[in-house]
Amino acid sequence: QPALTQPASVSGSPGQSITISCTESGSDVGGYKYVSWFQHHPDKAPKLLIYDVTNRPSGVANRFSGSKSGNTASLTISGLQSEDEADYFCCSYVGSSTRYVFGSGTKVTVL
Amino acid sequence: QVQLVESGGGLVKPGGSLRLSCAASGFTFSDSYINWIRQAPGKGLEWVSFISSSGSDIYYADSVKGRFSVSKDNAKNSLYLQMNSLRAEDTAVYYCTRETLGCFDLWGRGALVTVSS
């Protein structure tokens, strides 16, 4: 079963760009089927930012973008804003009875 | 308003039982796949269970198989998670989520379950 590894924390100044990685490892690497990214502010419902590696739902700012290279998916936040300070986590569909695995989560700090 | 709202969390002793509910509104619940996902304190997210739109297909994580049971009442726009034989490691915030296109596009705010003597 795949495991998804994210950096524990990433920081940046307002207006800068930051990138959060999500690296797949383990058996049965599935080539990142349906990778998605979520933003989670404390005591709020997590919010979908990116689905299918690169797609952005309607209503999500185009400052958020997703990409993939090899076994690493990435979320880039451009023009960092104070309200972007939150936890971010990736998710991959692994199918069958296991369904989904999640990344370990990354805390983004806006300096 | 499109939303999911969990309820029923609380403090329970090891070996005890608890039932979580999830109330849906603003969308066609009967057409929706729903999952339970949890996050233990200081830990990452863990997928717990899946139920298909009709309730005919159900899956559980190995960590809860045989102890947890999920059900869906489309007439009441509600989802339930019956948790039995609870353990300390089941302590977590439990989220109700809607699944579509291989991801979760709608989440509730979560319900805290604490298993402690």
XYZ file of C-alpha atoms in Angstrom:
228
model
C 0.000 0.000 0.000
C 1.330 3.449 -0.893
C 2.353 5.953 1.749
C 2.365 9.677 1.097
C 5.073 11.855 2.648
C 4.833 15.625 3.017
C 7.191 18.108 4.674
C 6.038 18.966 8.191
C 6.179 22.696 7.584
C 6.714 25.275 4.858
C 6.858 29.034 5.305
C 6.936 32.102 3.111
C 6.428 35.843 3.119
C 3.306 37.531 1.753
C 3.395 37.659 -2.037
C 5.916 34.842 -2.371
C 5.295 31.421 -3.876
C 5.682 28.186 -1.955
C 5.488 24.549 -3.009
C 4.384 21.586 -0.907
C 5.467 18.135 -2.047
C 3.671 14.813 -1.651
C 5.895 11.828 -2.380
C 4.508 8.354 -2.893
C 6.358 5.300 -1.643
C 5.658 1.719 -0.686
C 4.253 -1.274 -2.486
C 1.665 -1.193 -5.226
C 2.550 2.325 -6.266
C -0.428 3.174 -8.362
C 0.894 6.097 -10.279
C -1.087 8.625 -8.313
C -4.591 7.911 -9.272
C -6.791 10.900 -8.425
C -4.379 12.958 -6.299
C -6.145 15.766 -4.482
C -5.127 18.559 -2.120
C -6.991 20.058 0.824
C -6.662 23.147 3.013
C -7.628 22.867 6.663
C -8.013 25.778 9.053
C -8.444 24.781 12.729
C -12.027 24.020 13.758
C -13.271 24.380 10.186
C -14.210 21.855 7.551
C -11.327 20.903 5.251
C -11.622 22.475 1.803
C -10.842 20.827 -1.533
C -8.255 22.840 -3.472
C -7.103 20.506 -6.273
C -8.442 17.224 -7.687
C -7.099 14.837 -10.328
C -3.555 16.227 -9.783
C -4.096 19.551 -11.557
C -7.787 20.488 -11.571
C -9.202 23.306 -9.468
C -12.869 23.281 -8.365
C -14.919 26.359 -9.111
C -14.500 28.991 -6.438
C -10.901 28.090 -5.589
C -8.454 30.919 -6.266
C -6.139 30.389 -9.223
C -3.239 31.087 -6.865
C -3.471 27.392 -6.024
C -2.097 24.969 -8.608
C -1.174 21.290 -8.721
C 1.390 19.318 -10.656
C 3.146 15.965 -10.716
C 6.605 14.690 -11.625
C 7.466 11.041 -11.248
C 6.284 9.837 -7.856
C 5.924 13.337 -6.417
C 2.838 15.516 -6.620
C 3.074 19.174 -5.662
C 0.825 22.017 -4.574
C 2.026 25.537 -5.352
C 0.569 28.610 -3.696
C 1.416 31.781 -5.576
C 1.075 35.275 -4.138
C 0.978 33.953 -0.585
C -1.611 35.664 1.636
C -2.094 35.684 5.407
C -5.302 33.655 5.088
C -3.301 30.865 3.455
C -1.833 30.020 6.846
C -3.316 26.580 7.470
C -2.612 22.859 7.288
C -2.458 21.279 3.833
C -2.667 17.609 2.999
C -2.640 15.457 -0.088
C -4.750 12.408 -0.775
C -4.551 9.591 -3.304
C -7.150 7.056 -4.338
C -5.692 3.561 -4.094
C -8.807 1.651 -5.030
C -10.334 -1.604 -3.926
C -11.176 -1.989 -0.251
C -8.438 0.350 1.012
C -9.856 3.264 -0.927
C -7.655 6.235 0.037
C -4.372 7.199 1.682
C -3.510 10.626 3.023
C -0.317 12.564 3.305
C 1.107 13.403 6.694
C 0.120 17.058 6.386
C 2.089 20.296 6.024
C 1.692 23.381 8.181
C 2.051 26.553 6.132
C 3.192 29.665 7.985
C 2.993 33.117 6.465
C 5.858 35.147 7.909
C -26.766 25.523 1.873
C -24.627 22.592 0.782
C -23.233 21.059 3.949
C -22.561 18.044 6.113
C -22.961 18.298 9.884
C -21.666 15.622 12.251
C -23.065 14.995 15.728
C -22.920 12.412 18.486
C -19.319 12.720 19.551
C -18.265 12.589 23.180
C -16.359 10.797 25.915
C -16.702 7.029 26.174
C -14.876 4.376 28.173
C -12.731 1.722 26.498
C -14.926 -1.111 25.317
C -17.923 1.179 25.054
C -20.064 2.197 22.104
C -21.012 5.434 20.404
C -23.050 6.342 17.330
C -22.118 9.282 15.139
C -24.601 10.930 12.829
C -24.050 13.052 9.742
C -26.854 15.273 8.434
C -26.679 16.328 4.782
C -28.381 19.287 3.151
C -28.322 21.262 -0.068
C -27.544 18.370 -2.421
C -28.953 15.032 -3.573
C -27.810 12.796 -0.743
C -29.329 9.694 -2.301
C -26.958 10.024 -5.282
C -23.873 10.518 -3.136
C -21.038 8.290 -1.995
C -20.116 9.111 1.599
C -17.012 8.353 3.636
C -15.953 8.670 7.272
C -12.420 9.956 7.791
C -10.740 10.544 11.142
C -7.788 12.448 12.546
C -6.249 11.436 15.852
C -4.650 14.189 17.968
C -1.344 15.207 16.437
C -1.674 12.628 13.671
C -2.569 12.592 9.988
C -5.882 11.744 8.417
C -7.069 8.151 8.173
C -9.830 6.857 5.919
C -12.337 4.846 8.002
C -15.275 3.731 5.885
C -17.156 4.120 2.587
C -20.791 3.616 1.685
C -22.201 3.840 -1.821
C -25.193 5.950 -2.796
C -27.696 3.133 -2.287
C -25.829 1.579 0.622
C -25.200 -1.622 -1.315
C -21.403 -1.298 -1.222
C -19.586 -0.765 2.076
C -15.888 -0.847 2.916
C -13.952 -0.412 6.156
C -10.355 0.220 7.096
C -8.704 -2.832 8.641
C -8.279 -0.885 11.903
C -12.060 -0.716 12.458
C -13.345 -3.762 10.573
C -15.639 -5.869 12.753
C -16.134 -3.054 15.287
C -17.617 -0.188 13.258
C -20.740 -0.264 11.114
C -21.871 2.414 8.656
C -25.417 2.937 7.414
C -27.219 5.464 5.219
C -30.822 6.647 5.422
C -31.550 8.421 2.156
C -35.086 9.292 3.278
C -33.641 11.279 6.190
C -30.548 12.563 4.353
C -28.475 11.051 7.120
C -25.435 8.849 7.584
C -24.534 6.915 10.721
C -21.404 5.321 12.131
C -21.985 2.811 14.902
C -18.744 2.344 16.828
C -18.450 -0.626 19.183
C -15.606 -2.046 21.288
C -13.943 1.348 21.273
C -10.242 1.630 22.017
C -8.029 4.506 23.095
C -6.564 4.595 19.581
C -10.025 5.390 18.187
C -9.805 8.820 19.840
C -10.041 11.286 16.971
C -12.081 13.909 15.202
C -14.393 12.065 12.826
C -15.329 13.757 9.551
C -18.207 12.927 7.248
C -17.217 13.534 3.607
C -18.823 13.344 0.181
C -16.797 11.482 -2.415
C -16.788 12.329 -6.101
C -14.320 11.764 -8.948
C -11.754 10.131 -6.721
C -11.640 12.784 -4.037
C -13.654 14.361 -1.239
C -15.348 17.556 -2.380
C -17.383 18.292 0.742
C -16.486 17.847 4.418
C -18.227 18.447 7.705
C -16.529 20.216 10.585
C -16.066 16.976 12.469
C -17.124 15.349 15.730
C -14.659 14.629 18.517
C -14.659 11.123 19.971
C -12.570 10.570 23.090
C -12.047 7.055 24.401
C -10.688 7.176 27.932
C -11.324 5.697 31.336
